[in-house]
Amino acid sequence: MAVTLSFSPSTMKQYEWLLTRYPTRRAALLPTLRLAESEFGEIGVPEMRYVADLMEIPPAFVFGVVTFYTHYRRAGTGKYHIQVCSTLSCALRGSEDVVTRITERLGIVPGETTDCGLFSLSKVECLGSCDTAPMLQMNDDYHEDLSIDDVDQLIEQLRESAKGGSN
Ligand code: FES
């Protein structure tokens, strides 16, 4: 039997508040998807359908928005989602070396997830922290002014955390 998704009462309250902040229901889609991501842990087809039904907008529109932006945690993403900024400031300050190092350490290229499901790697557009380039976002945290040693340390820390069962 298919599981029916539903926002918790507290998330539904946040959603209803959001609707008061935007001129149209559809205009509140981006923050509503954030709520769905937080509530359900990821955005896959069932979550997109739920949001579309809730907001009374076509599922294809929701799909288009989710797949346009890289910022949502899509279904199948690893426990640790490493997003390396590849826009100008970061590119000039070595973001490609950061990506190369992560690729060497994890054996995946951008767009892939390790077989163990622990790490996903993405190259993304500007994350708004250009003055601390090169930088990456790991789940909700920024790691800035990165050196290759920092990248190595981060990966080791995440591996240790995974062994210990913490975030
Ligand atoms: S260019 Fe990388 S954060 Fe803006």
Coordinates of C-alpha atoms and ligand atoms in Angstrom, one line a residue:
M1 CA 0.0 0.0 0.0
A2 CA 1.4 3.4 -0.9
V3 CA 2.2 5.7 1.9
T4 CA 0.3 9.0 1.8
L5 CA 2.5 12.0 2.5
S6 CA 1.3 14.8 4.7
F7 CA 2.8 17.8 6.4
S8 CA 2.8 17.6 10.2
P9 CA 0.5 20.1 12.0
S10 CA 3.5 22.4 12.7
T11 CA 4.7 22.3 9.1
M12 CA 1.2 23.0 7.9
K13 CA 1.1 26.0 10.1
Q14 CA 4.3 27.3 8.5
Y15 CA 2.9 26.6 5.1
E16 CA -0.2 28.6 5.9
W17 CA 1.9 31.5 7.2
L18 CA 3.9 31.4 3.9
L19 CA 0.8 31.8 1.9
T20 CA 0.1 35.0 3.7
R21 CA 3.5 36.4 2.6
Y22 CA 3.2 35.9 -1.2
P23 CA 0.8 37.4 -3.7
T24 CA -0.2 34.1 -5.2
R25 CA -0.1 30.5 -4.0
R26 CA 2.2 29.5 -6.9
A27 CA 4.7 32.3 -5.8
A28 CA 5.2 30.4 -2.5
L29 CA 6.4 27.3 -4.3
L30 CA 10.1 27.6 -3.5
P31 CA 9.8 28.0 0.3
T32 CA 7.1 25.3 0.3
L33 CA 9.5 22.9 -1.3
R34 CA 12.0 23.8 1.4
L35 CA 9.3 22.9 4.0
A36 CA 8.7 19.6 2.1
E37 CA 12.5 18.9 2.0
S38 CA 12.7 19.5 5.7
E39 CA 9.6 17.4 6.5
F40 CA 10.3 14.5 4.3
G41 CA 14.1 14.5 4.1
E42 CA 14.3 14.7 0.3
I43 CA 12.3 15.7 -2.7
G44 CA 11.3 12.9 -5.0
V45 CA 8.2 12.2 -7.2
P46 CA 5.9 11.5 -4.2
E47 CA 6.9 14.7 -2.5
M48 CA 6.5 16.7 -5.7
R49 CA 3.0 15.3 -6.2
Y50 CA 2.1 16.1 -2.6
V51 CA 3.2 19.7 -3.0
A52 CA 1.4 20.0 -6.3
D53 CA -1.8 18.7 -4.8
L54 CA -1.4 20.9 -1.7
M55 CA -0.8 24.0 -3.7
E56 CA -3.3 23.1 -6.5
I57 CA -0.7 23.6 -9.2
P58 CA 0.3 21.2 -12.0
P59 CA 2.8 18.5 -11.0
A60 CA 4.8 19.2 -14.1
F61 CA 5.3 22.8 -12.9
V62 CA 6.6 21.6 -9.6
F63 CA 8.9 19.1 -11.4
G64 CA 10.2 21.8 -13.6
V65 CA 11.1 24.0 -10.6
V66 CA 12.7 21.2 -8.6
T67 CA 14.9 20.1 -11.5
F68 CA 15.9 23.6 -12.4
Y69 CA 17.4 24.4 -9.0
T70 CA 20.3 22.5 -7.6
H71 CA 19.5 23.6 -4.0
Y72 CA 16.9 20.9 -3.2
R73 CA 17.8 17.6 -1.8
R74 CA 16.6 15.2 -4.4
A75 CA 15.6 11.6 -3.9
G76 CA 18.7 9.3 -4.0
T77 CA 21.1 12.0 -2.7
G78 CA 23.8 10.6 -0.3
K79 CA 23.8 11.3 3.4
Y80 CA 26.4 13.9 2.8
H81 CA 25.7 16.2 -0.2
I82 CA 28.8 18.1 -1.2
Q83 CA 28.1 21.0 -3.4
V84 CA 31.1 22.8 -4.8
C85 CA 30.6 26.3 -6.1
S86 CA 32.0 26.6 -9.6
T87 CA 31.1 30.2 -10.4
L88 CA 33.7 32.9 -11.2
S89 CA 35.2 33.8 -7.8
C90 CA 35.5 30.2 -6.7
A91 CA 36.7 29.1 -10.1
L92 CA 39.5 31.7 -10.1
R93 CA 40.5 30.5 -6.6
G94 CA 40.7 26.8 -7.4
S95 CA 37.2 25.2 -7.2
E96 CA 38.2 22.8 -10.0
D97 CA 41.1 21.6 -7.8
V98 CA 38.6 21.0 -5.0
V99 CA 36.3 19.0 -7.3
T100 CA 39.3 17.0 -8.6
R101 CA 40.4 16.2 -5.0
I102 CA 36.9 15.1 -3.9
T103 CA 36.7 13.0 -7.1
E104 CA 40.0 11.3 -6.3
R105 CA 39.0 10.7 -2.7
L106 CA 35.5 9.4 -3.2
G107 CA 35.7 7.9 -6.7
I108 CA 32.7 9.8 -8.0
V109 CA 32.3 12.7 -10.4
P110 CA 29.8 15.5 -10.1
G111 CA 26.3 14.2 -10.4
E112 CA 27.1 10.9 -8.8
T113 CA 26.6 9.2 -5.4
T114 CA 29.0 6.7 -3.8
D115 CA 27.8 3.1 -3.9
C116 CA 27.5 3.1 -0.1
G117 CA 25.1 6.0 -0.4
L118 CA 27.2 8.2 1.9
F119 CA 28.4 10.9 -0.4
S120 CA 26.9 12.8 -3.4
L121 CA 28.9 15.4 -5.3
S122 CA 27.6 18.3 -7.3
K123 CA 29.0 21.4 -8.9
V124 CA 26.7 24.4 -8.3
E125 CA 26.4 28.0 -9.1
C126 CA 27.3 30.8 -6.8
L127 CA 26.3 30.2 -3.2
G128 CA 26.6 33.8 -2.2
S129 CA 29.9 33.5 -0.3
C130 CA 32.2 34.8 -3.0
D131 CA 34.5 36.6 -0.6
T132 CA 35.5 33.2 1.0
A133 CA 36.2 31.4 -2.3
P134 CA 36.8 28.6 -2.9
M135 CA 33.9 27.2 -0.9
L136 CA 31.5 24.3 -0.8
Q137 CA 28.2 23.5 0.9
M138 CA 28.0 20.2 2.8
N139 CA 24.3 19.6 3.6
D140 CA 23.4 22.9 5.4
D141 CA 26.9 24.0 6.3
Y142 CA 29.4 26.2 4.4
H143 CA 33.1 25.3 4.3
E144 CA 35.0 28.3 3.1
D145 CA 38.5 29.5 2.1
L146 CA 39.2 25.9 1.3
S147 CA 42.6 24.3 0.8
I148 CA 43.2 20.8 -0.5
D149 CA 44.1 19.8 3.1
D150 CA 40.7 21.2 4.3
V151 CA 39.0 19.0 1.7
D152 CA 40.9 15.9 2.9
Q153 CA 40.0 16.7 6.5
L154 CA 36.4 17.3 5.8
I155 CA 36.0 13.9 4.0
E156 CA 37.8 12.1 6.9
Q157 CA 35.6 13.8 9.5
L158 CA 32.5 12.8 7.5
R159 CA 33.7 9.2 7.2
E160 CA 34.3 9.2 11.0
S161 CA 30.9 10.7 11.7
A162 CA 29.3 8.1 9.6
K163 CA 31.0 5.3 11.5
G164 CA 29.9 6.8 14.7
G165 CA 26.4 7.2 13.5
S166 CA 26.2 10.9 13.9
N167 CA 25.8 13.7 11.4
Ligands
FES1 S1 31.4 32.5 -6.8 FE1 31.5 30.9 -5.3 S2 30.2 31.6 -3.7 FE2 30.0 33.1 -5.2

